[in-house]
XYZ file of C-alpha atoms in Angstrom:
524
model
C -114.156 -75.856 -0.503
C -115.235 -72.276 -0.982
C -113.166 -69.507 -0.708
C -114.941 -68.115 2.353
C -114.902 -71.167 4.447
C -111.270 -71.635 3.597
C -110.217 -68.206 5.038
C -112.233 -68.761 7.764
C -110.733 -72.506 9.051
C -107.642 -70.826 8.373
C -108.246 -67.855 10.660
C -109.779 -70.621 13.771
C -106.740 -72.656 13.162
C -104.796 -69.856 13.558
C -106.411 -68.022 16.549
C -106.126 -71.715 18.252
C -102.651 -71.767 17.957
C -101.931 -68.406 19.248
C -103.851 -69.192 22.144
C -102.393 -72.748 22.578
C -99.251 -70.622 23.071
C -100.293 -68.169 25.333
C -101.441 -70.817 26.948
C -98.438 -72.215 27.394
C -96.738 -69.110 28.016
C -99.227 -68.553 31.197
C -99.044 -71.905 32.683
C -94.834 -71.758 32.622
C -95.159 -68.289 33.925
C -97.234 -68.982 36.817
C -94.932 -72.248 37.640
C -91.906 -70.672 37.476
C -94.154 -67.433 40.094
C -94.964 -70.879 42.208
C -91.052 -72.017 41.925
C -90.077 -68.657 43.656
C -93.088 -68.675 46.262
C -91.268 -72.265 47.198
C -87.720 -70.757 47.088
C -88.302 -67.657 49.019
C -90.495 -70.329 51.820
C -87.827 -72.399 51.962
C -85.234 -69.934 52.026
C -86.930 -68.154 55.227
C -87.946 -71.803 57.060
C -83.576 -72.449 56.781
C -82.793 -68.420 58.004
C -85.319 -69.761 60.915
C -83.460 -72.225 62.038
C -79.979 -71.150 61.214
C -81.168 -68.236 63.833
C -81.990 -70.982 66.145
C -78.949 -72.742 65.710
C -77.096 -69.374 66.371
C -78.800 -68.938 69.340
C -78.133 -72.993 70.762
C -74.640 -72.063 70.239
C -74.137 -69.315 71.824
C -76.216 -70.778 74.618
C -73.872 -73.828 74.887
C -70.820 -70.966 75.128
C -72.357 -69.629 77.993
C -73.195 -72.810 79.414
C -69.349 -74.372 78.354
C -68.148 -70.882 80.116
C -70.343 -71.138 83.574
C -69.309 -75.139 84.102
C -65.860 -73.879 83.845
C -66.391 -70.976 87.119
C -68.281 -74.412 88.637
C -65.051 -75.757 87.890
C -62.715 -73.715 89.286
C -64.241 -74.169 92.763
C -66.051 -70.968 93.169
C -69.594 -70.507 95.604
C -72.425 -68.581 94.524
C -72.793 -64.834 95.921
C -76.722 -65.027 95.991
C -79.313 -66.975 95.963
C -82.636 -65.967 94.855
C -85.955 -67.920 94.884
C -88.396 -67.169 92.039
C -91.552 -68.489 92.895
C -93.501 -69.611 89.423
C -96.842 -72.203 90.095
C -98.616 -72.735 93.752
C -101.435 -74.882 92.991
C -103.948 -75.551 96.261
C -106.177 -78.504 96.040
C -108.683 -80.607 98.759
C -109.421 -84.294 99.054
C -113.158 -84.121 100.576
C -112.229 -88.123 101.327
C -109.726 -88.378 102.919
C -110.171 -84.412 104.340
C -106.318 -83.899 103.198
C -105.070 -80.845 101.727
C -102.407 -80.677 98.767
C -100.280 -77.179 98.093
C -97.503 -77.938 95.216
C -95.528 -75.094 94.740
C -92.537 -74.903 92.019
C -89.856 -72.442 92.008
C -86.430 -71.845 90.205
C -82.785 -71.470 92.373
C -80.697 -68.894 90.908
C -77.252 -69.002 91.876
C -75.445 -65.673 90.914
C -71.410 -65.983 90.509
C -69.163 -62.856 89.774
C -66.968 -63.634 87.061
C -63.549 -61.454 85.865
C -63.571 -59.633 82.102
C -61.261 -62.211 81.446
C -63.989 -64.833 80.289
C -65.933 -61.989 78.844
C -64.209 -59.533 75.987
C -67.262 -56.620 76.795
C -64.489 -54.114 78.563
C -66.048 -54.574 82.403
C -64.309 -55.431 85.319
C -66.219 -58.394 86.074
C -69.652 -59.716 85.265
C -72.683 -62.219 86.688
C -73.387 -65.504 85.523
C -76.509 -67.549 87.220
C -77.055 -71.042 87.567
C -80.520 -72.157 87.573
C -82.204 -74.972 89.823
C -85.976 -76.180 89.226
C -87.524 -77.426 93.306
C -90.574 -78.604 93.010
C -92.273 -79.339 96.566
C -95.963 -80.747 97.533
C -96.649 -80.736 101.335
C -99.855 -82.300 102.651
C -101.960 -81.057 105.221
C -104.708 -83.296 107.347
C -107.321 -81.075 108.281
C -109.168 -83.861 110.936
C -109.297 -81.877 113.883
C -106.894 -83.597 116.777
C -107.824 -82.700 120.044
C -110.498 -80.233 118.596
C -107.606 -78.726 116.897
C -106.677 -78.386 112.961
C -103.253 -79.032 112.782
C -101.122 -76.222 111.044
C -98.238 -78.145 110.538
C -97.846 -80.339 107.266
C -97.811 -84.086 107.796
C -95.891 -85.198 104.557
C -93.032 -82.577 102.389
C -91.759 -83.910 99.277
C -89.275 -81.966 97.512
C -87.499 -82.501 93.868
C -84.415 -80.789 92.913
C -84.127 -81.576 89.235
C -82.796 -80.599 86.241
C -84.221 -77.127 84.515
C -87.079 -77.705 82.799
C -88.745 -75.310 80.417
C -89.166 -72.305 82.800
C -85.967 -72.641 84.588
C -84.289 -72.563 80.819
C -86.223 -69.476 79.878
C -84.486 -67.661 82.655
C -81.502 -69.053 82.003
C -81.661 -68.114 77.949
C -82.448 -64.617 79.663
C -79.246 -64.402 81.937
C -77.628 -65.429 79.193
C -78.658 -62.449 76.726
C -78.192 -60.200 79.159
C -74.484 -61.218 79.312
C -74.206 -60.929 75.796
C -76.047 -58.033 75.322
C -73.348 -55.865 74.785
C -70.636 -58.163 73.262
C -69.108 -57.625 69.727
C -71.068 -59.136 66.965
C -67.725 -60.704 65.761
C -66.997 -62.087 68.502
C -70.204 -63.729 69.018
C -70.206 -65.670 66.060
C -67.717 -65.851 63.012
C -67.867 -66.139 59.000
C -67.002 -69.661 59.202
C -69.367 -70.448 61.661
C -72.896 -68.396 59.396
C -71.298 -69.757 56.356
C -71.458 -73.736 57.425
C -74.741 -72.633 58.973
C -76.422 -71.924 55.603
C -74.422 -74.271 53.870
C -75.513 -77.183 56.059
C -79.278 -75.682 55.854
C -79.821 -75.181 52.914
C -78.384 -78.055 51.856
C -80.907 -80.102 53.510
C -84.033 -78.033 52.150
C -82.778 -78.931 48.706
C -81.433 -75.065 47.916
C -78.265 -76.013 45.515
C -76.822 -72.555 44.018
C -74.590 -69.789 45.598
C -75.712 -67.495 47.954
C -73.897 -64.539 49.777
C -75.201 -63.214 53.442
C -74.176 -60.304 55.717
C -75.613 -59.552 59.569
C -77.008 -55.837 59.664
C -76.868 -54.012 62.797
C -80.142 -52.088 62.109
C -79.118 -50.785 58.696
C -75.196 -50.654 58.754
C -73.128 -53.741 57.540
C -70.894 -55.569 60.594
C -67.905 -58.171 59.435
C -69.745 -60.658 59.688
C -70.601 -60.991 55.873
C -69.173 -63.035 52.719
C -66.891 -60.667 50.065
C -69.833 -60.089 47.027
C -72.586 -59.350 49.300
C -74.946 -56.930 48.066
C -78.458 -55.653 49.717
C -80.937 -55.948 47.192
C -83.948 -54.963 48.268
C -86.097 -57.129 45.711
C -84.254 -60.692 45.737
C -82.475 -60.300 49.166
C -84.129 -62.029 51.987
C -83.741 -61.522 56.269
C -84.256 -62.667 59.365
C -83.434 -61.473 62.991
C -80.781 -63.295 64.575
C -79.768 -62.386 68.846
C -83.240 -62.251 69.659
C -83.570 -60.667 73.376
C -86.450 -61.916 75.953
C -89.167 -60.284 74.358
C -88.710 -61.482 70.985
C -86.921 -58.474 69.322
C -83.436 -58.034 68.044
C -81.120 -54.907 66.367
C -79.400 -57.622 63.928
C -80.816 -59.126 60.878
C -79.486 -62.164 58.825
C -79.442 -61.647 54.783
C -78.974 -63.660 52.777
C -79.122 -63.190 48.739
C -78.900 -65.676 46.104
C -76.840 -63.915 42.989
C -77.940 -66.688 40.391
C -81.768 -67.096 41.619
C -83.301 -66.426 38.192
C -80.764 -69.146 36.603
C -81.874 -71.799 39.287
C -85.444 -71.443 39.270
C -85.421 -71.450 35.649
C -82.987 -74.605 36.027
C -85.671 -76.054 37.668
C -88.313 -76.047 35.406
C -85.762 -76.478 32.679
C -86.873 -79.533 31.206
C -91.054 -78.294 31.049
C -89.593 -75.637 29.362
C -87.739 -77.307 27.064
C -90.386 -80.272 26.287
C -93.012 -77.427 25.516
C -90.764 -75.205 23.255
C -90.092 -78.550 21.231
C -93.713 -79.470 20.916
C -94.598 -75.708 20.494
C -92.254 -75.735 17.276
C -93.474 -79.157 16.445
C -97.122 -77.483 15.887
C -96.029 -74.870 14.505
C -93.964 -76.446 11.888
C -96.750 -79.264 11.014
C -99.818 -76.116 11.384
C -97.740 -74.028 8.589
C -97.117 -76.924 6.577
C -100.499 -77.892 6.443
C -101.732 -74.692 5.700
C -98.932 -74.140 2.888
C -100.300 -77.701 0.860
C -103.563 -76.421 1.508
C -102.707 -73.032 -0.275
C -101.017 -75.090 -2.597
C -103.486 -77.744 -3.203
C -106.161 -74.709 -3.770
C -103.678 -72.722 -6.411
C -103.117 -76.437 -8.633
C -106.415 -76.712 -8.391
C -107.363 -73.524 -9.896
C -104.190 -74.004 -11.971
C -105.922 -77.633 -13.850
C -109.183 -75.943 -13.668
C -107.262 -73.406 -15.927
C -105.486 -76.193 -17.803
C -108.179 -78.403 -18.747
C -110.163 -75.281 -19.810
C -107.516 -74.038 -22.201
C -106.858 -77.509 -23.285
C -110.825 -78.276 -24.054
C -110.805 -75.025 -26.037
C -107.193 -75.972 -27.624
C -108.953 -79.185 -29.000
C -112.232 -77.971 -29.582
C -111.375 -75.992 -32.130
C -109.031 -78.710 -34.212
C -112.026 -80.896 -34.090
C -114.384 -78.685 -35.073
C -112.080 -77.885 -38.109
C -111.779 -81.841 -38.623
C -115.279 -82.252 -38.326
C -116.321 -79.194 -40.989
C -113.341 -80.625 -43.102
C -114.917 -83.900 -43.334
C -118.772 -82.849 -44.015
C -117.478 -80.553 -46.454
C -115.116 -83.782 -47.899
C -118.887 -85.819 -48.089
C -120.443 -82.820 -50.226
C -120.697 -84.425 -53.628
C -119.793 -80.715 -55.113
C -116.633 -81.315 -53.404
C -115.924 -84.412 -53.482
C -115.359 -84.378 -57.219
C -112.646 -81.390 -56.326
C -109.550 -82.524 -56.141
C -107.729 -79.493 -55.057
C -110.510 -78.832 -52.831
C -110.468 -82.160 -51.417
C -106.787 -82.422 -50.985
C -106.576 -79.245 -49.415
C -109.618 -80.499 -46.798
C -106.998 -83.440 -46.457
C -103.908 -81.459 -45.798
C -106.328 -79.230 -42.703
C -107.388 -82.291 -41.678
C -103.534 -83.449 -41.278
C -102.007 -80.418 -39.638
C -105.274 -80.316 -37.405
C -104.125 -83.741 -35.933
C -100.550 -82.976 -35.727
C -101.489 -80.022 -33.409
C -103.459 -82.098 -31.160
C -100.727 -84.329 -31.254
C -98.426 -82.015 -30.463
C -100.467 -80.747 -27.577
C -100.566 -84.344 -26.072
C -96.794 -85.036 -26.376
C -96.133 -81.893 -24.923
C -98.296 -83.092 -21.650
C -96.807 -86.030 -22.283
C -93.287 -85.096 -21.724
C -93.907 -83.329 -18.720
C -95.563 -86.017 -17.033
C -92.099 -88.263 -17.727
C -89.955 -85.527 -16.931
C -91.733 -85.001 -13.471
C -91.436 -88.900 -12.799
C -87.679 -89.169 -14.292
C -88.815 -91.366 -17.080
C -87.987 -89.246 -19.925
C -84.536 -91.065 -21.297
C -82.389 -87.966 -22.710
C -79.216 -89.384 -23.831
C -76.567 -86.301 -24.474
C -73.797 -85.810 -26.675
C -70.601 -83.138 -27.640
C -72.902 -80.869 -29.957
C -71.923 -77.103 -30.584
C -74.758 -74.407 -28.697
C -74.219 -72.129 -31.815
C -75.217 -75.282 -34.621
C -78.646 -75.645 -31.691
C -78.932 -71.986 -32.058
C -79.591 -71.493 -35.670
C -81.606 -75.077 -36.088
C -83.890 -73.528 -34.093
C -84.397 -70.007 -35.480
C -85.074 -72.147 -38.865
C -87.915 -73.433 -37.155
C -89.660 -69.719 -36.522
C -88.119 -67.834 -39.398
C -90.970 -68.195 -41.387
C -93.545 -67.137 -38.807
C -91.877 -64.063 -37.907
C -91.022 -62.954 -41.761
C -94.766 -63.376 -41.684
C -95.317 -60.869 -39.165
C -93.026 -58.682 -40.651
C -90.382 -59.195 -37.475
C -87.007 -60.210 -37.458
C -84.744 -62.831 -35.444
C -81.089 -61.910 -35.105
C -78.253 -64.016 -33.648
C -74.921 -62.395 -32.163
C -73.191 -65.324 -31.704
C -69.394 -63.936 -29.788
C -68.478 -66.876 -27.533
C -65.534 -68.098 -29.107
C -66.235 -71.538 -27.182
C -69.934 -73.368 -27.346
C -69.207 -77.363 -26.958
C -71.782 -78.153 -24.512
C -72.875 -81.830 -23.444
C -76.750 -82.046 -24.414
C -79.160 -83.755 -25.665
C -79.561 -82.236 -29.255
C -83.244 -82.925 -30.211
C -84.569 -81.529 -26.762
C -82.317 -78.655 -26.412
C -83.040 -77.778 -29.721
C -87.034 -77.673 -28.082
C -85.901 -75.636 -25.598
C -84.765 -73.372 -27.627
C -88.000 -72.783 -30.051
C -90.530 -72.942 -26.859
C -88.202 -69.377 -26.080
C -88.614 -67.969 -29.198
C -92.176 -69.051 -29.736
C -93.453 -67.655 -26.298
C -91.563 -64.144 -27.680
C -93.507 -64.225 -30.860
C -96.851 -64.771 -28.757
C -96.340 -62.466 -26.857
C -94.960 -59.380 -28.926
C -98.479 -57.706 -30.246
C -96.133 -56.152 -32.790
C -94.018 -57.106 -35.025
C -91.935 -59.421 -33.263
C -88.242 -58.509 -32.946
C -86.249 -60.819 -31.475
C -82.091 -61.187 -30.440
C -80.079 -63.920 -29.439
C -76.237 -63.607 -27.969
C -73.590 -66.091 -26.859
C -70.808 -65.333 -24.915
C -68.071 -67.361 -22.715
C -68.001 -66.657 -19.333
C -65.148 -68.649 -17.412
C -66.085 -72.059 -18.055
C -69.788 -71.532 -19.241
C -71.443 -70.530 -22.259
C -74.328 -67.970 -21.708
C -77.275 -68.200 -24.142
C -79.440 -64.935 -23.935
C -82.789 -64.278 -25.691
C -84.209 -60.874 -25.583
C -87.432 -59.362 -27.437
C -89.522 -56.233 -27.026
C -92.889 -58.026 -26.405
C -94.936 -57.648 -23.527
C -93.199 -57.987 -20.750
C -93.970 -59.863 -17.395
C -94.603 -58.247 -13.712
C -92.014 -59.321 -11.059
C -95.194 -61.403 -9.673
C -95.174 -63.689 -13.060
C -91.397 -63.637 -13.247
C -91.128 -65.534 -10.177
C -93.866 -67.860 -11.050
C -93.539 -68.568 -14.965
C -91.499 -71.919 -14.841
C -94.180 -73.615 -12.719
C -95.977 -75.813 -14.115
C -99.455 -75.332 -15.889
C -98.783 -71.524 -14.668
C -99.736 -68.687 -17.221
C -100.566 -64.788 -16.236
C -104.390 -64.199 -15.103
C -105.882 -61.857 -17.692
C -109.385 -62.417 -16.586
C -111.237 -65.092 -18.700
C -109.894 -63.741 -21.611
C -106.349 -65.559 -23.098
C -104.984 -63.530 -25.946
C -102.418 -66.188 -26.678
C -103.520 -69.859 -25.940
C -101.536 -72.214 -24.026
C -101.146 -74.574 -20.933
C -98.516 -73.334 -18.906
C -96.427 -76.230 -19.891
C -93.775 -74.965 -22.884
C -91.587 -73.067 -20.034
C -92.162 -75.489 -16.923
C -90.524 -78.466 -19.915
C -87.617 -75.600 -20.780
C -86.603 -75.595 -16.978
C -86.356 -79.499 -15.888
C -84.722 -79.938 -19.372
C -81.948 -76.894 -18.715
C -81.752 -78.634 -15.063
C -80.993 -82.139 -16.434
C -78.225 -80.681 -18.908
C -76.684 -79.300 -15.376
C -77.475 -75.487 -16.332
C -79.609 -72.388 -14.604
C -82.280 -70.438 -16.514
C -83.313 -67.038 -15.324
C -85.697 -63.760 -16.482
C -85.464 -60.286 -16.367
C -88.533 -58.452 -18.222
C -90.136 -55.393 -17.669
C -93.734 -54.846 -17.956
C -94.072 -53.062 -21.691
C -90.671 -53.663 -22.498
C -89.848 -57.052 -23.453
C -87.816 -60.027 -21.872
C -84.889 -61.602 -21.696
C -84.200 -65.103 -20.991
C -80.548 -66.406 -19.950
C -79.077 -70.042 -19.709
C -76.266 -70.864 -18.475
C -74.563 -74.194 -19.272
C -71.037 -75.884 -18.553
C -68.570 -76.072 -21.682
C -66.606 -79.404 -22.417
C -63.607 -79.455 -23.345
C-alpha cells in the first residue's frame, strides 16, 4: 500500500468516526430536547387538572355549605326566573303548534358571616332549579275561532343540567371572590393534588409549588420554592366566569435535568460503551497498521543489509576459490593456505550472522534454553574486553574497567551474558569514528550491581534512544550505512538482560558518546 493511499484511508476512517460521534451526540441531544417537550406537556396537562380539581372542591364546599342553610329550615328571599331557550315550532298535519321554553329557578338565601370568614355581615347563596315546559297549541279554528289557550302543558322540574350549573359555578365565585387564598384551599390539600397527579402522568422526582397572587407569593407554597423563570412552570387556578383569574399555580421541579437525563440513562450509557468500543478497536487498528507499515520497512531494511552482509563474504569466497584453481597459485602454498584461512573466517561470519538471527527468533518464541549459574559480573567483565582488546589497540583506542562494587555474584547465564557484554562494546567501537575510547564501572547499589558502559562515539538522538532495543531497528542515515548491521545485536542484549531479571537503559548525547547501564540482582 502506498504511502499516499495510506494517509488518505486513515484520514476517511477518521473523519467517519468523528462524525459517527457527532452523530451520536445530535441524536441524544435532540431526545433528551424531545424528553423535556414531554415533561413540560405533561407537567401543564396535570397543573390543568389539579386547577380543575381545585375548582370541584371548592364547588362541593359551597354546595356542602348551602345543603346545610337547606338544612336548617330556612325559605328562599327571592326567586328569580332566567329565561335561557324558547324554541317555536308547527305541525302543518296535525295544524298543532309546539313552544318549549327552558328556564333556571334561582332561589336566593341570606346567610350570616358565620359560614363565610370574608368580614360581612351576611352574604347570598342561590339554589338553582332547571323547568323545562312545552305547551301545545291547536290552531283548528272552533267556532270560527283560533283558540288562544294551550290544550296540553308539560312541565319538568329536574336536576341542573349544564346551564343551570354554569350559574351556579358563577354564584359560587362570586361568594368566594373575596375570601382568603388560605382559607380557600391549604398546603396539604395542593400538595396531595400534585402528588396524586403527577403520579398518574408518570412524573416521579420532587417538585416544589407556590400560588402567586399576580406577582407576590401567598402561604400557600412548599418551604424551597423558588420562581425560576426558565424551568418553573404555571397555571391559573380560581378562574372567575369569564375565564380569567389573579392567582397562578407554579410549580418547579429542582432535579429536572437529573430526571430527564435518568430517563434516557440507559441510551446514553449503551452508546458511550459502543462509542469507546470503536474507538478503542479504530485506534488499535490503525496502531498495527502503523506498525505493520514500520516492520515492513524495518525487513525491507533487514534483508537489504543482510543481502549486502553476505554478498560480500561470497564474493570473497568465490574470488578465493578461482584464485585457489589458478595453477600459478595453486602450487603456492602460503598463498593457498592463506586463500584457505579467508575462505574460513568468510564462513564463520556468515555463520555468525545466521546464529545471531537465529537466536532472536528462539528468544522471541521462548525456545532459547539459558541455564544460569553463581558467576562473578567482574570475571564476565574482563572475558569480554579480551574479546575487543585487539580491535581497539588496532585503532589506537583504549578500553578501561573501574571495577568498585565490592559485591558482583549475579545469577546468569555465563556464555550469553558474556555476549551481551561484547555486542556493547562492539556497537561503541562502530560507532566511535575516532579512536575508540571506551569505560566500564561497577558499583553496588542496595542489593544490585550496576554495570555501566560509556564511550565518546557518536551519540544517538532522543528519537533513536527510545527506539534502539527494537528489533531489526538501526538509525536512518539515508541509503547510506557507515557501519553495517541488522538491528539485531541490541534487541538480543535486552530479552537476554530481561531473562536474567535485570533493566537496561541509555543516556547519549548526539556528538558525545553513550552510556549504557544494567542493572541486575546480587545473590548472596
Amino acid at each position: 500500500m502506498g504511502k499516499k493511499l495510506f494517509i488518505l484511508l486513515v484520514v476517511l476512517m477518521s473523519l467517519s468516526l468523528i462524525g459517527i460521534i457527532f452523530v451520536q451526540a445530535f441524536f441524544i441531544n435532540n431526545t433528551l430536547k424531545n424528553e423535556e417537550k414531554q415533561f413540560t406537556s405533561d407537567v401543564i396537562r396535570s397543573l390543568s387538572l389539579v386547577s380543575k380539581a381545585i375548582e370541584d372542591k371548592e364547588l362541593l364546599s359551597y354546595d356542602r355549605l348551602y345543603k346545610e342553610v337547606t338544612k336548617n329550615g330556612r325559605t328562599p328571599d327571592t326567586t328569580e326566573i332566567k329565561q335561557l331557550l324558547i324554541y317555536d315550532s308547527f305541525d302543518e298535519d296535525t295544524n298543532q303548534a309546539i313552544r318549549f321554553k327552558n328556564a333556571i329557578a334561582e332561589e336566593s338565601f341570606k346567610v350570616p358571616s358565620l359560614f363565610f370568614d370574608i368580614g360581612t355581615d351576611s352574604i347570598n347563596i342561590s339554589r338553582f332549579t332547571n323547568i323545562s315546559e312545552t305547551k301545545v297549541y291547536d290552531r283548528s279554528p272552533i267556532d270560527g275561532k283560533i283558540s288562544l289557550s294551550p290544550t296540553q302543558t308539560f312541565r319538568d322540574y329536574s336536576t341542573m343540567d349544564d346551564l343551570g350549573r354554569s350559574f351556579y359555578k358563577k354564584n359560587y365565585r362570586a361568594v368566594y371572590k373575596n375570601y382568603p387564598i388560605y382559607k380557600r384551599i391549604t398546603n396539604e390539600e395542593v400538595s396531595d393534588f400534585l402528588q396524586s397527579q403527577f403520579s398518574i402522568s408518570g412524573i416521579k422526582t420532587a417538585f416544589e409549588y407556590a400560588i402567586y397572587d399576580k406577582d407576590l407569593s401567598t402561604k400557600i407554597r412548599s418551604d424551597n420554592f423558588e420562581l425560576n423563570p426558565e424551568s418553573t412552570i404555571g397555571i391559573p387556578v380560581f378562574l372567575d366566569d369569564k375565564g380569567r383569574s389573579k392567582f397562578s399555580l407554579y410549580v418547579d421541579f429542582p432535579e429536572r435535568r437529573k430526571y430527564l437525563l435518568s430517563s434516557i440513562l440507559g441510551m446514553i450509557v449503551l452508546s458511550i460503551i459502543f462509542t469507546s468500543i470503536i474507538i478503542l478497536a479504530y485506534s488499535s487498528a490503525i496502531y498495527q497498521l502503523i506498525r505493520q507499515r514500520q516492520i515492513s520497512q524495518i525487513k525491507t531494511d533487514f534483508i537489504n543489509n543482510m543481502t549486502h552482509e553476505f554478498k560480500t563474504p561470497i564474493a570473497t569466497i568465490n574470488l578465493a576459490l578461482d584464485s585457489i584453481r589458478n595453477p600459478k597459485i595453486i602450487g603456492d602454498q602460503d598463498k593457498v593456505m592463506r586463500y584457505l584461512k579467508m575462505i574460513k573466517d568468510e564462513n564463520k561470519r556468515m555463520h555468525a550472522q545466521v546464529e545471531n538471527v537465529l537466536r532472536i527468533s528462539k528468544l522471541e518464541k521462548n525456545e532459547l534454553n539459558i541455564s544460569k549459574e553463581r558467576v562473578k559480573l567482574h570475571d564476565l567483565v574482563e572475558d569480554a574486553v579480551t574479546h575487543v582488546e585487539l580491535i581497539v589497540e588496532d585503532r589506537k583506542g583504549y578500553v578501561k574497567t573501574h571495577l568498585e562494587a565490592d559485591k558482583s555474584s549475579v545469577l546468569a547465564n555465563e556464555t550469553h551474558f558474556t555476549n551481551v557484554i561484547v555486542n556493547i562494546l562492539d556497537n561503541a567501537i562502530k560507532y566511535s569514528d575516532d579512536a575508540p575510547k571506551i569505560d566500564v564501572y561497577t558499583e553496588n547499589i542496595g542489593n544490585n550491581v550496576l554495570l555501566k558502559i560509556s564511550d565518546q562515539g557518536n551519540g544517538m538522538s532522543k528519537l533513536v534512544q527510545k527506539r534502539v532495543f527494537e528489533k531489526f531497528y538501526r538509525e536512518h542515515t539515508g541509503n547510506v550505512h557507515n557501519v553495517k548491521g541488522h538491528g539485531l545485536g541490541l534487541a538480543y542484549v535486552k530479552r537476554i538482560v530481561d531473562d536474567h531479571q535485570g533493566h537496561i537503559s541509555v543516556e547519549s548525547e548526539k556528538g558525545k558518546g553513550s552510556t549504557f547501564t544494567i542493572k541486575l540482582p546480587l545473590i548472596s
